[in-house]
CSV table of C-alpha atoms in Angstrom, one decimal:
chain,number,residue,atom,x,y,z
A,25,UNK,CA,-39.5,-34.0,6.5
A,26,UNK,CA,-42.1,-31.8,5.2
A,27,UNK,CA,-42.6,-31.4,1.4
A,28,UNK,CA,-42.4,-27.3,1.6
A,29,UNK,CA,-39.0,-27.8,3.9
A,30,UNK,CA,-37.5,-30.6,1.1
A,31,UNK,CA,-38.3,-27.7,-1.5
A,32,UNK,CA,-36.9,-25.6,0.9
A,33,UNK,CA,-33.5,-26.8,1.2
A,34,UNK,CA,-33.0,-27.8,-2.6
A,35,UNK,CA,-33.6,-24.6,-2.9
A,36,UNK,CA,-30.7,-23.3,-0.3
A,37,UNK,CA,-28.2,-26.0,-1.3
A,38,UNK,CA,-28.6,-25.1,-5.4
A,39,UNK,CA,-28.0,-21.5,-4.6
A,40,UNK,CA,-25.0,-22.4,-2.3
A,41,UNK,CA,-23.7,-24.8,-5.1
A,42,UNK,CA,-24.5,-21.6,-8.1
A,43,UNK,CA,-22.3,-19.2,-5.9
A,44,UNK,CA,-19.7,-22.0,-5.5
A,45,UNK,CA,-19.8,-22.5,-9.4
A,46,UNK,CA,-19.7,-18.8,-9.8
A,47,UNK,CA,-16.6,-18.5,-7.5
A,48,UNK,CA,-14.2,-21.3,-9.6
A,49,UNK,CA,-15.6,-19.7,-12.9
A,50,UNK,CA,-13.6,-16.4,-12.0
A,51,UNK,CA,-10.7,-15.2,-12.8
A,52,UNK,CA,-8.1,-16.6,-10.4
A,53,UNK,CA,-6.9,-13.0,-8.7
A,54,UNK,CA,-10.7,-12.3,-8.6
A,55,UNK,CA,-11.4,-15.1,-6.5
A,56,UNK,CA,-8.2,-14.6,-4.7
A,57,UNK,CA,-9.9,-10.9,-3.7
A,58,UNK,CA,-13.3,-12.4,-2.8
A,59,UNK,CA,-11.9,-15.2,0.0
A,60,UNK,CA,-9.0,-12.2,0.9
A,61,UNK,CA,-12.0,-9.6,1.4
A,62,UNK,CA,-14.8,-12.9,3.2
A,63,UNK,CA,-11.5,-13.6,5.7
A,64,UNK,CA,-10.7,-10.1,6.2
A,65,UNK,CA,-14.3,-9.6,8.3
A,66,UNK,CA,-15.7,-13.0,8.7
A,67,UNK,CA,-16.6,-13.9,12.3
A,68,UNK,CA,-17.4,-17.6,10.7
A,69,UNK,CA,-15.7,-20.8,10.9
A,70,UNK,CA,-12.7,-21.0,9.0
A,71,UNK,CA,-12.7,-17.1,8.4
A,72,UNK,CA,-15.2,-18.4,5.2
A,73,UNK,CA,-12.9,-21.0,3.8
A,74,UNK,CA,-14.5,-24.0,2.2
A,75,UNK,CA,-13.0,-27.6,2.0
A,76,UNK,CA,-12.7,-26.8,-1.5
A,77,UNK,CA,-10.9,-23.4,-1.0
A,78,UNK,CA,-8.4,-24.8,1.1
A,79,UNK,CA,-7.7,-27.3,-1.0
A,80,UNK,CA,-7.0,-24.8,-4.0
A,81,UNK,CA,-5.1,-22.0,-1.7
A,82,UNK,CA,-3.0,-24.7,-0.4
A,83,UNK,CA,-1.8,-26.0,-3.6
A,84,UNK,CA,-1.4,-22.8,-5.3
A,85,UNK,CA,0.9,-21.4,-2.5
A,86,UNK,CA,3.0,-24.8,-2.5
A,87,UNK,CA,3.6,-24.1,-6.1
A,88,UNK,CA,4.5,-20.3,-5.9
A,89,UNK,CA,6.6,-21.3,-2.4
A,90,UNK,CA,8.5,-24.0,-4.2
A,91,UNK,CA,9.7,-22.0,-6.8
A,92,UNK,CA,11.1,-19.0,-3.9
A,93,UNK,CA,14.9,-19.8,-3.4
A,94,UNK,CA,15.5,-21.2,0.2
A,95,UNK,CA,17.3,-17.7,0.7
A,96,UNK,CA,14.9,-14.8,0.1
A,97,UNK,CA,16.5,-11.5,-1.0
A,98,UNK,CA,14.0,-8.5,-0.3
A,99,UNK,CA,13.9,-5.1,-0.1
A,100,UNK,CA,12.5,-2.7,2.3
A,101,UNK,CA,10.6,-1.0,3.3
A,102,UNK,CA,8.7,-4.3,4.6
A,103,UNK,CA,7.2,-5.1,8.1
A,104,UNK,CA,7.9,-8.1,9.7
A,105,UNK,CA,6.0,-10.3,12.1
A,106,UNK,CA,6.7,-13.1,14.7
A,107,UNK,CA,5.2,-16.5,16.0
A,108,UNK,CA,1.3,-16.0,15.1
A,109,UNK,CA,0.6,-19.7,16.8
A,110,UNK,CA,-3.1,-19.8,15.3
A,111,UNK,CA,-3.6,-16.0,16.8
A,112,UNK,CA,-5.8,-14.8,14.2
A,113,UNK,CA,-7.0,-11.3,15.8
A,114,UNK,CA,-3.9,-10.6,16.3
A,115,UNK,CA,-3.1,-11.5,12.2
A,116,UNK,CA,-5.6,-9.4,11.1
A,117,UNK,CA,-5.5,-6.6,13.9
A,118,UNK,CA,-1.3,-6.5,12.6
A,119,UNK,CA,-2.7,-6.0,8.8
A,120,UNK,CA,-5.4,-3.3,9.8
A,121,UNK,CA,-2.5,-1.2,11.7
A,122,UNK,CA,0.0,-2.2,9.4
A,123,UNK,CA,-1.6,-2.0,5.8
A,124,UNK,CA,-2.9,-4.8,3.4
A,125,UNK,CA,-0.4,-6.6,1.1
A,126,UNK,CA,-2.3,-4.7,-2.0
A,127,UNK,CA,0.1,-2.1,-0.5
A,128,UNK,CA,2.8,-3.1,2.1
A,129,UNK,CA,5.3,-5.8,1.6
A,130,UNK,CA,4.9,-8.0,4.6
A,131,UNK,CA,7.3,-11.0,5.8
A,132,UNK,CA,6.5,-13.7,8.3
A,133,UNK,CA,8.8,-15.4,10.8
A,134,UNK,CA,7.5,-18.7,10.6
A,135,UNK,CA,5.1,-20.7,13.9
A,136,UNK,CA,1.7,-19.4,12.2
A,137,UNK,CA,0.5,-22.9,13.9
A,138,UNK,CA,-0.1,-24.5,17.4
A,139,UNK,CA,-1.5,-23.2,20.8
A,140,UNK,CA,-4.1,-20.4,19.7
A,141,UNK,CA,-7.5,-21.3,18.4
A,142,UNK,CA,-7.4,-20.5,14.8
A,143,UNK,CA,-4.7,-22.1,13.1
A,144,UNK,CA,-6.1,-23.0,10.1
A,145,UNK,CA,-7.5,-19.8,9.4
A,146,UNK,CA,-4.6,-18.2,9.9
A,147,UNK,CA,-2.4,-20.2,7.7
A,148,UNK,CA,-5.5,-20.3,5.0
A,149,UNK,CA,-5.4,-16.9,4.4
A,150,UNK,CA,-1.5,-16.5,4.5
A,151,UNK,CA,-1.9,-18.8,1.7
A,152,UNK,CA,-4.3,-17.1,-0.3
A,153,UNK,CA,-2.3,-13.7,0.0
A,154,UNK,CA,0.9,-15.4,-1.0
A,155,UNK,CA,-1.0,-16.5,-4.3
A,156,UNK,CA,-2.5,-13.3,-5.0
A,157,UNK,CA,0.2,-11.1,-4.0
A,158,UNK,CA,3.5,-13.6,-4.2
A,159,UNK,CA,5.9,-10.2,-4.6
A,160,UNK,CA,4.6,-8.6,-1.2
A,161,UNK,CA,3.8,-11.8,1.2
A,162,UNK,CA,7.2,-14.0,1.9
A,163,UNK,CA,6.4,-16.9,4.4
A,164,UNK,CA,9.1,-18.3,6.3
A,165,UNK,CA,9.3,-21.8,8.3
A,166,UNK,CA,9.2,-22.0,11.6
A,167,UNK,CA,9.4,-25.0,13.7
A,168,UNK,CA,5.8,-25.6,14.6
A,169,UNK,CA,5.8,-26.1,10.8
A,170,UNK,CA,6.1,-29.9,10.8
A,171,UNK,CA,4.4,-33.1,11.1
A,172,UNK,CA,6.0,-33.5,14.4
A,173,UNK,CA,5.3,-30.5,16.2
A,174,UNK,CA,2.1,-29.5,14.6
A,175,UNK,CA,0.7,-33.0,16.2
A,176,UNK,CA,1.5,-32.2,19.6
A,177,UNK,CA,0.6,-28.6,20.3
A,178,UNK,CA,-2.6,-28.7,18.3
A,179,UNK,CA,-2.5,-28.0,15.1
A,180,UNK,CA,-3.8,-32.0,14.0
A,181,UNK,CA,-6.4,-31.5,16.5
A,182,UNK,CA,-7.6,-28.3,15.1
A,183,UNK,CA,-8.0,-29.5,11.6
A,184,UNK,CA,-9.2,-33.5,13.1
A,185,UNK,CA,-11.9,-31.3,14.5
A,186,UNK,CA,-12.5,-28.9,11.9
A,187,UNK,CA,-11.9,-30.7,9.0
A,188,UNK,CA,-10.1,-34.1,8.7
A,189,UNK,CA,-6.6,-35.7,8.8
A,190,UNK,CA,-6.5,-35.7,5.2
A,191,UNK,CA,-6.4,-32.0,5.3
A,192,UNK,CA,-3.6,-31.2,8.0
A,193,UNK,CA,-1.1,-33.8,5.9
A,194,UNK,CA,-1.9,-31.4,3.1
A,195,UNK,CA,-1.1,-28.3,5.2
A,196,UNK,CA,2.3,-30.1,6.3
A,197,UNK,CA,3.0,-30.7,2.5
A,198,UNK,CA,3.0,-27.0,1.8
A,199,UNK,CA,5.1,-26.4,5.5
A,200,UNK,CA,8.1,-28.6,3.3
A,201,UNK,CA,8.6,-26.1,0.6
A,202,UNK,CA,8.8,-22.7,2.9
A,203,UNK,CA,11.7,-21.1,2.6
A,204,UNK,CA,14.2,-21.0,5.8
A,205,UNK,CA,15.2,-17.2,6.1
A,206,UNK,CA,15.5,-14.0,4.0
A,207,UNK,CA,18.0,-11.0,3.6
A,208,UNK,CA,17.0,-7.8,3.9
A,209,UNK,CA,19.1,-5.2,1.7
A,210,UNK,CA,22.4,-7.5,2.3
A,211,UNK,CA,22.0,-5.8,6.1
A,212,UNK,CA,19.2,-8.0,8.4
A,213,UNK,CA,18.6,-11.7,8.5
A,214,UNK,CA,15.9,-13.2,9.0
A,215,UNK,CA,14.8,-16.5,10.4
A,216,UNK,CA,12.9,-18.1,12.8
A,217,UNK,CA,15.3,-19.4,15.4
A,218,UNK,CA,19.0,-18.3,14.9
A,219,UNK,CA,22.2,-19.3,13.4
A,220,UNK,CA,24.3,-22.4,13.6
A,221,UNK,CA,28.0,-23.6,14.0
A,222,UNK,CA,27.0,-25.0,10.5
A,223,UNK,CA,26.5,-21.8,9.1
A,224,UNK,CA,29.2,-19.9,7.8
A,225,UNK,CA,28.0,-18.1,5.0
A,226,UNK,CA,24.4,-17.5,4.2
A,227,UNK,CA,24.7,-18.4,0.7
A,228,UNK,CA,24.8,-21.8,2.3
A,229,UNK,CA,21.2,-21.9,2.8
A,230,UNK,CA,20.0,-20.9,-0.8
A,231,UNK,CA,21.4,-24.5,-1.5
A,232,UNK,CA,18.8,-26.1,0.8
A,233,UNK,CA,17.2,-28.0,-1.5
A,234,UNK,CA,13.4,-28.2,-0.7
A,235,UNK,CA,10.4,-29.9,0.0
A,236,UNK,CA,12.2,-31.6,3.2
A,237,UNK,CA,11.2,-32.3,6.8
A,238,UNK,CA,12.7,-30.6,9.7
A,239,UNK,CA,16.0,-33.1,10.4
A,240,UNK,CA,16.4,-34.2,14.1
A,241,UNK,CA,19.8,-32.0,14.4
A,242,UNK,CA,22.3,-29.6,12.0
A,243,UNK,CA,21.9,-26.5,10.2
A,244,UNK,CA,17.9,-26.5,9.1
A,245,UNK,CA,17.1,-27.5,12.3
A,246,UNK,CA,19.1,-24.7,14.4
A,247,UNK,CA,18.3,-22.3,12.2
A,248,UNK,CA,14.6,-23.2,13.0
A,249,UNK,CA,15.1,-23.9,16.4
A,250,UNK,CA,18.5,-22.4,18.0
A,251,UNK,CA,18.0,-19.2,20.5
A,252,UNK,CA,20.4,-16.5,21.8
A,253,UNK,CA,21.4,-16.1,25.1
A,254,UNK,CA,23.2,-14.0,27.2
A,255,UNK,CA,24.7,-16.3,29.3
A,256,UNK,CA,26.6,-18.2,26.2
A,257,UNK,CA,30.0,-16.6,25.0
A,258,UNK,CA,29.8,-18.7,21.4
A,259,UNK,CA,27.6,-21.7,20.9
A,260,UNK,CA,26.9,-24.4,23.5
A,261,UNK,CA,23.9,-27.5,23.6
A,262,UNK,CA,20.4,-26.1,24.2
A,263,UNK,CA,18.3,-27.6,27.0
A,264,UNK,CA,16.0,-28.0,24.1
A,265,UNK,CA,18.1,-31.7,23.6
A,266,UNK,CA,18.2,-30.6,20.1
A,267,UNK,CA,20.0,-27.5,18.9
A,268,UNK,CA,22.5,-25.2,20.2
A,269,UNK,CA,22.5,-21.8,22.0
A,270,UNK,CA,24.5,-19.2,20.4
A,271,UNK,CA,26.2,-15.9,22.4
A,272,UNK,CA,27.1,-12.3,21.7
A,273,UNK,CA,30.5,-13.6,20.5
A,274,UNK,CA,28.4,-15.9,18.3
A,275,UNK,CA,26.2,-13.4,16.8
A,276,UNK,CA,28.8,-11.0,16.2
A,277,UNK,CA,31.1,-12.8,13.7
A,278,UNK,CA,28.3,-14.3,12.0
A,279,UNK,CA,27.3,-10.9,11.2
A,280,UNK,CA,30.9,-10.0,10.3
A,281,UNK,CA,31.3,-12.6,7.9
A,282,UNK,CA,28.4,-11.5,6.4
A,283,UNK,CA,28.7,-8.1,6.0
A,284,UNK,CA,25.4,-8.2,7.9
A,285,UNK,CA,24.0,-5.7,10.8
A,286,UNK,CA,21.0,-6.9,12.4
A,287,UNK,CA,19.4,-10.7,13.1
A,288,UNK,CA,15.7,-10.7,13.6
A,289,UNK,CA,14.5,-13.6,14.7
A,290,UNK,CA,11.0,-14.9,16.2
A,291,UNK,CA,10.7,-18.0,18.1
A,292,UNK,CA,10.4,-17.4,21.6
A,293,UNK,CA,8.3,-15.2,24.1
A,294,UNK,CA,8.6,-11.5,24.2
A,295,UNK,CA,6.3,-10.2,27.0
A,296,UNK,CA,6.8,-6.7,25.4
A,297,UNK,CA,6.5,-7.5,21.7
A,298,UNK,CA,9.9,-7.8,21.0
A,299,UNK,CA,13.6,-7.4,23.1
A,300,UNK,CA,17.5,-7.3,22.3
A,301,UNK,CA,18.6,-10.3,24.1
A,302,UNK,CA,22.1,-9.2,24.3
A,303,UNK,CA,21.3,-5.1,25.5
A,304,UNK,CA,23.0,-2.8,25.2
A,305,UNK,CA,24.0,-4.2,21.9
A,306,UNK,CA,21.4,-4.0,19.1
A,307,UNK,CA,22.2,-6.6,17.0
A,308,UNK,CA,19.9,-9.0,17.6
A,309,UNK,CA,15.9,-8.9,17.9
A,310,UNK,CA,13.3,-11.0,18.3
A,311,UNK,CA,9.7,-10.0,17.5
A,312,UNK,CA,6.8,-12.1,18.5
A,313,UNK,CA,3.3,-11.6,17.4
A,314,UNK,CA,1.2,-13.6,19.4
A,315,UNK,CA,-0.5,-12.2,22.2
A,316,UNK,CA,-2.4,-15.3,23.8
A,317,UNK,CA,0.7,-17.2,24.7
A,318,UNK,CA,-0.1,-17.4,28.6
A,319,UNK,CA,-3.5,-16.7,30.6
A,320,UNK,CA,-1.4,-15.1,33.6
A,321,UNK,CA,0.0,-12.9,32.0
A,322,UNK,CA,-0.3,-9.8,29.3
A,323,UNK,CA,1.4,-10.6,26.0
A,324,UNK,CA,1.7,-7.9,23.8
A,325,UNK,CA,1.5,-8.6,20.2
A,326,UNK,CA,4.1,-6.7,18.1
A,327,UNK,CA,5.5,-6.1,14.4
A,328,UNK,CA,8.8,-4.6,12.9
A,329,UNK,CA,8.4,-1.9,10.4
A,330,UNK,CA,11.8,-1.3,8.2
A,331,UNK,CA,12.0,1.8,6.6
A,332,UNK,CA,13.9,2.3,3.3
A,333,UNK,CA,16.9,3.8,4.7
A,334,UNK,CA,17.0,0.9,7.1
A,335,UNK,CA,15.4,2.7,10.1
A,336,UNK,CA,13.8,0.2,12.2
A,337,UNK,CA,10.4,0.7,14.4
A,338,UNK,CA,8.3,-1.5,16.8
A,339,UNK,CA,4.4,-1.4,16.9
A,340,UNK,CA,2.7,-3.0,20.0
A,341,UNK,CA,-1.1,-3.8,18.7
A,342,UNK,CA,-3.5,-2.6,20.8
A,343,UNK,CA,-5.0,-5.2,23.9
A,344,UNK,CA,-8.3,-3.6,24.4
A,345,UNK,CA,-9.9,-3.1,20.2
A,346,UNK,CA,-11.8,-5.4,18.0
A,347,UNK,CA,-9.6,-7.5,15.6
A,348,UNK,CA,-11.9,-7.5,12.6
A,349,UNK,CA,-11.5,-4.6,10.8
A,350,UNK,CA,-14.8,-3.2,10.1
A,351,UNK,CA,-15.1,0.2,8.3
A,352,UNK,CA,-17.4,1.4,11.3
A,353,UNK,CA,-15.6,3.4,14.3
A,354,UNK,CA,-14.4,1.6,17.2
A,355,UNK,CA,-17.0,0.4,19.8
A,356,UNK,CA,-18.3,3.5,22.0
A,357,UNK,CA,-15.7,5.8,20.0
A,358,UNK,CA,-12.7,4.7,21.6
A,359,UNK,CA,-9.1,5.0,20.4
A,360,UNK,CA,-6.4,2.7,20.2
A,361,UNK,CA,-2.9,3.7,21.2
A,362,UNK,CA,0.0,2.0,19.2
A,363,UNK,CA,3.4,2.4,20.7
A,364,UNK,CA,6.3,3.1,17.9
A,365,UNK,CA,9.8,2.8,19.1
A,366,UNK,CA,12.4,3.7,16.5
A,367,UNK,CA,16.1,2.9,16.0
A,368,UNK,CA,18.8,3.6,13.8
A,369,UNK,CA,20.4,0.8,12.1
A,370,UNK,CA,21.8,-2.0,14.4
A,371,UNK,CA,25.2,-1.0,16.4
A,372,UNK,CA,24.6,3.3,16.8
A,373,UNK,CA,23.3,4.0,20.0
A,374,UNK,CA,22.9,7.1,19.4
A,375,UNK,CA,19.1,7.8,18.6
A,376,UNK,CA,17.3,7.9,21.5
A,377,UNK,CA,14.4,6.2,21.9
A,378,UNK,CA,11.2,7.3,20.5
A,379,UNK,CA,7.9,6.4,21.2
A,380,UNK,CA,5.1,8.1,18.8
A,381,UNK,CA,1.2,7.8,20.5
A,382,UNK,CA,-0.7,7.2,16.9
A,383,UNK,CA,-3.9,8.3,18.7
A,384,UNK,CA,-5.6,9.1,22.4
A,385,UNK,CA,-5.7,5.9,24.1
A,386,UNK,CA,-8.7,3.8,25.4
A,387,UNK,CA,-9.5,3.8,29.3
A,388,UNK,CA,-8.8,0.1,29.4
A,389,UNK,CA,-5.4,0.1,27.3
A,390,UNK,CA,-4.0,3.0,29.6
A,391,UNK,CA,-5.2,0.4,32.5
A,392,UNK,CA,-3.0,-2.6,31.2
A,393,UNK,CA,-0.1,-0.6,30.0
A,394,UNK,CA,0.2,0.7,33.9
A,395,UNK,CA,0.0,-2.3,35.2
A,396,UNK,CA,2.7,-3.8,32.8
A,397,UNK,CA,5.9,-4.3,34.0
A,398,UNK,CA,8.7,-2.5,32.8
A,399,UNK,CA,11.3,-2.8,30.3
A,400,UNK,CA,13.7,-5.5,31.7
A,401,UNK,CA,16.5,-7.7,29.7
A,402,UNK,CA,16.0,-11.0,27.9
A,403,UNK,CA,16.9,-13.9,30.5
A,404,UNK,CA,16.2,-17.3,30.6
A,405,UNK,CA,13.0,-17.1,32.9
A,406,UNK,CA,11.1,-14.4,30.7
A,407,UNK,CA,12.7,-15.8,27.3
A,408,UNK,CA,11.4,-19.6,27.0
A,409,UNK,CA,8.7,-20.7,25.0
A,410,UNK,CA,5.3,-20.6,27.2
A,411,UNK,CA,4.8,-24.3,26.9
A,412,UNK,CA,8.0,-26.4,27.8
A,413,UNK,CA,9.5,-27.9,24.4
A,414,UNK,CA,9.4,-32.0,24.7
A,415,UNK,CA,13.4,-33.3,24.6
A,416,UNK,CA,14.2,-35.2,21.6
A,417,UNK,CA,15.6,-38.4,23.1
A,418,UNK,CA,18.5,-40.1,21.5
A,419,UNK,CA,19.1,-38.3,19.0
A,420,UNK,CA,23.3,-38.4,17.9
A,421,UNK,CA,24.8,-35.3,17.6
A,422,UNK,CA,28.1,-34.7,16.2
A,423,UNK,CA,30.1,-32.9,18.8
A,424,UNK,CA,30.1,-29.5,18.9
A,425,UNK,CA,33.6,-28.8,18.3
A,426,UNK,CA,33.2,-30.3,15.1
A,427,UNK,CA,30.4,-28.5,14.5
A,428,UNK,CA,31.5,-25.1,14.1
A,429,UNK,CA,32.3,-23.5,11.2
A,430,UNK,CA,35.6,-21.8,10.7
C-alpha cells in the first residue's frame, strides 16, 4: 500500500471513529433521533445501524419491554399493524402514511422476522423507537419471535450473513421479554394468533411471567399461534400439530366474558390487507402488513387505524411508490391512492362501507387494483400462511376436553 493511501485511510477511519465518539457522547434521546432519522431514509445496509448500535438498541428495548406487563392496556386512538416478516418498505411506507411515533401511538402484532429481506433492520429500528418513544411504540410477540422459528425461515441466516450468531441470540433475548397481547379501551384484543381453551379471562395473561420461550403447547403458545376458522363451531386441533383452531361460537364467549367487542389478530395471509374470517360478523380481524409474502401473487400491505370513539378504518399502502420517505415529490409526480374502509364498532352492521381515495391514483396502482380479485371470505385455501408451518412431532397434548376453560 501506498504511503499517501495509508495516510489516506487513517484519515477516513479516525473521522469514522470521531463521529462514533460523538454519537455515544450524546444525550441518549438525541442519539435515539439521529439512528431514528439515518433509518428513516437510509438505502444502506442495516438501515445505518452499527454493530455497536444494535448492541445498545437491543438492550435498552429489553429493559423498557421487561418492565411492560404481559397484558398491555392502551388507549386509542392508535394504529395497528400485522406480520411485517423483515418487510421494511412496507414498515416505513406504513409510518410515512400513517405518522411517526413523535406523534401517533402505534402497536405491532408481533412476526417482524423471517421470509422478507430485511429483518434486522426492521426489528433494529422497532427497537430504537420503543426506547425513544416507550409510551407510543407497544411491540407484541409473535411466533416467528423465537429461537426455533427464527432459525428456519431466515431470520439466523440474515444476521449469520449480516452480522454473526452472537448477534441473532441477542435479538431472541429481547423476543423473551415482549409482551403477549394488549387491550384496547377494555373493547379490542390484541394478539398475534388467537385465543385458547386455556383462556378464560384475560387477566390471566398479565400473570405470564416473562423472559420465557415459546412452550411446545398451552396458552402462550395458542395465543401466539392458534387461528380462526369458519369451519370450527368452538375449538378443535390445528393442522399446525401444535395449537388449536377456534370458531365463531369460540370467539363469541370469549368476548362475552370479557366484556370485549372486537379481536384483532395478525398471523396469517390476508391477500387484501386484512378480512373478517367469520363474515358477516365483525368480531374478529386480522390485519397483515407484509406485502412480499408470495411472488404469484399481489399482497397488499395494510394497517388498522382506531379512532377515539372506537371507529375502526383499514389503509391498504400503496404497491406502485417508493418506501423511503424522502421530502421530495413522488417520482414523475405521481400520486398514491390509499384505500380507507371504515366501520363502526364490532357487531353494528349498520355503517355501510366507506372507502375514502386520499389522493388521484398512479397509472400503475389503478392497473393492479383492476386486476385484483375481489372481496371474497376467509377460507382455508386463501387463509394459510404462504410457507407451510413444519409439524411439531411428538409433542403431548392434554386432551382438549380438558383443555377448555369453563
Amino acid at each position: 500500500m501506498k504511503k499517501v493511501d495509508l495516510i489516506e485511510n487513517i484519515q477516513i477511519h479516525s473521522q469514522i471513529e470521531a463521529s462514533q465518539i460523538q454519537l455515544f457522547l450524546m444525550d441518549p434521546n438525541e442519539r435515539l433521533d439521529a439512528l431514528i432519522n439515518e433509518a428513516l431514509i437510509s438505502t444502506k445496509d442495516l438501515a445505518g445501524f452499527t454493530i455497536k448500535d444494535i448492541i445498545w438498541v437491543c438492550t435498552g428495548a429489553q429493559e423498557v419491554l421487561a418492565s411492560e406487563s404481559s397484558l398491555l392496556s392502551l388507549e386509542a386512538p392508535i394504529k395497528i399493524c400485522g406480520d411485517l416478516h423483515g418487510m421494511y418498505t412496507d414498515l416505513i411506507k406504513a409510518f410515512k402514511h400513517g405518522g411517526l411515533p413523535s406523534h401517533t401511538k402505534w402497536l405491532f402484532l408481533g412476526d417482524y422476522v423471517d421470509r422478507g429481506p430485511q429483518s434486522i433492520e426492521v426489528v433494529c429500528l422497532l427497537f430504537a423507537m420503543k426506547m425513544r418513544y416507550p409510551d407510543r411504540v407497544f411491540l407484541l410477540r409473535g411466533n416467528h419471535e423465537s429461537n426455533d422459528m427464527s432459525s428456519i425461515f431466515g431470520f439466523s441466516e440474515e444476521c449469520s450473513k449480516k452480522l454473526n450468531t452472537t448477534m441473532w441470540n441477542l435479538f431472541c433475548d429481547v423476543f423473551n421479554v415482549l409482551p403477549l397481547a394488549a387491550v384496547i379501551n377494555k373493547a379490542f384484543f390484541c394478539v398475534h394468533g388467537g385465543i385458547s381453551p386455556d383462556l378464560g379471562h384475560v387477566a390471566q395473561i398479565s400473570r405470564i411471567k416473562r423472559p420465557v420461550t415459546i412452550p411446545k403447547t398451552g396458552l402462550i403458545c395458542d395465543l401466539l399461534w392458534s387461528d380462526p376458522d369458519i369451519n370450527v363451531s368452538y375449538f378443535e386441533d390445528s393442522d399446525r400439530g401444535n395449537t388449536v383452531m377456534w370458531g365463531l361460537t369460540a370467539a363469541r364467549k370469549f368476548l362475552t366474558i370479557n366484556k370485549l367487542q372486537l379481536i384483532i389478530r395478525g398471523h396469517q395471509v390476508a391477500a387484501e390487507g386484512y378480512n373478517f374470517p367469520f363474515t358477516p360478523d365483525h368480531n374478529v380481524v386480522t390485519v397483515f402488513t407484509s406485502s412480499c409474502h408470495s411472488p404469484d401473487n399481489i399482497i397488499r400491505a395494510c394497517y388498522m387505524t382506531i379512532e377515539e370513539d372506537l371507529k375502526y378504518s383499514f389503509t391498504l399502502l400503496p404497491l406502485d411508490t417508493p418506501a423511503i420517505p424522502h421530502p421530495s415529490s413522488p417520482k414523475n409526480g405521481e400520486k398514491t391512492t390509499i384505500q380507507r374502509r371504515q366501520m363502526r364498532v364490532a357487531g353494528s352492521n349498520k355503517l355501510p362501507l366507506q372507502k375514502t381515495s386520499i389522493t388521484s391514483s398512479a397509472t400503475n396502482l389503478r392497473k393492479s387494483l383492476k386486476s385484483e380479485a375481489p372481496s371474497r371470505k376467509l377460507t382455508r385455501s386463501n387463509s394459510q400462511t404462504c410457507k407451510s408451518l413444519p409439524n411439531i412431532d411428538n409433542v403431548r397434548r392434554r386432551p382438549l376436553a380438558e383443555r377448555i376453560y369453563h
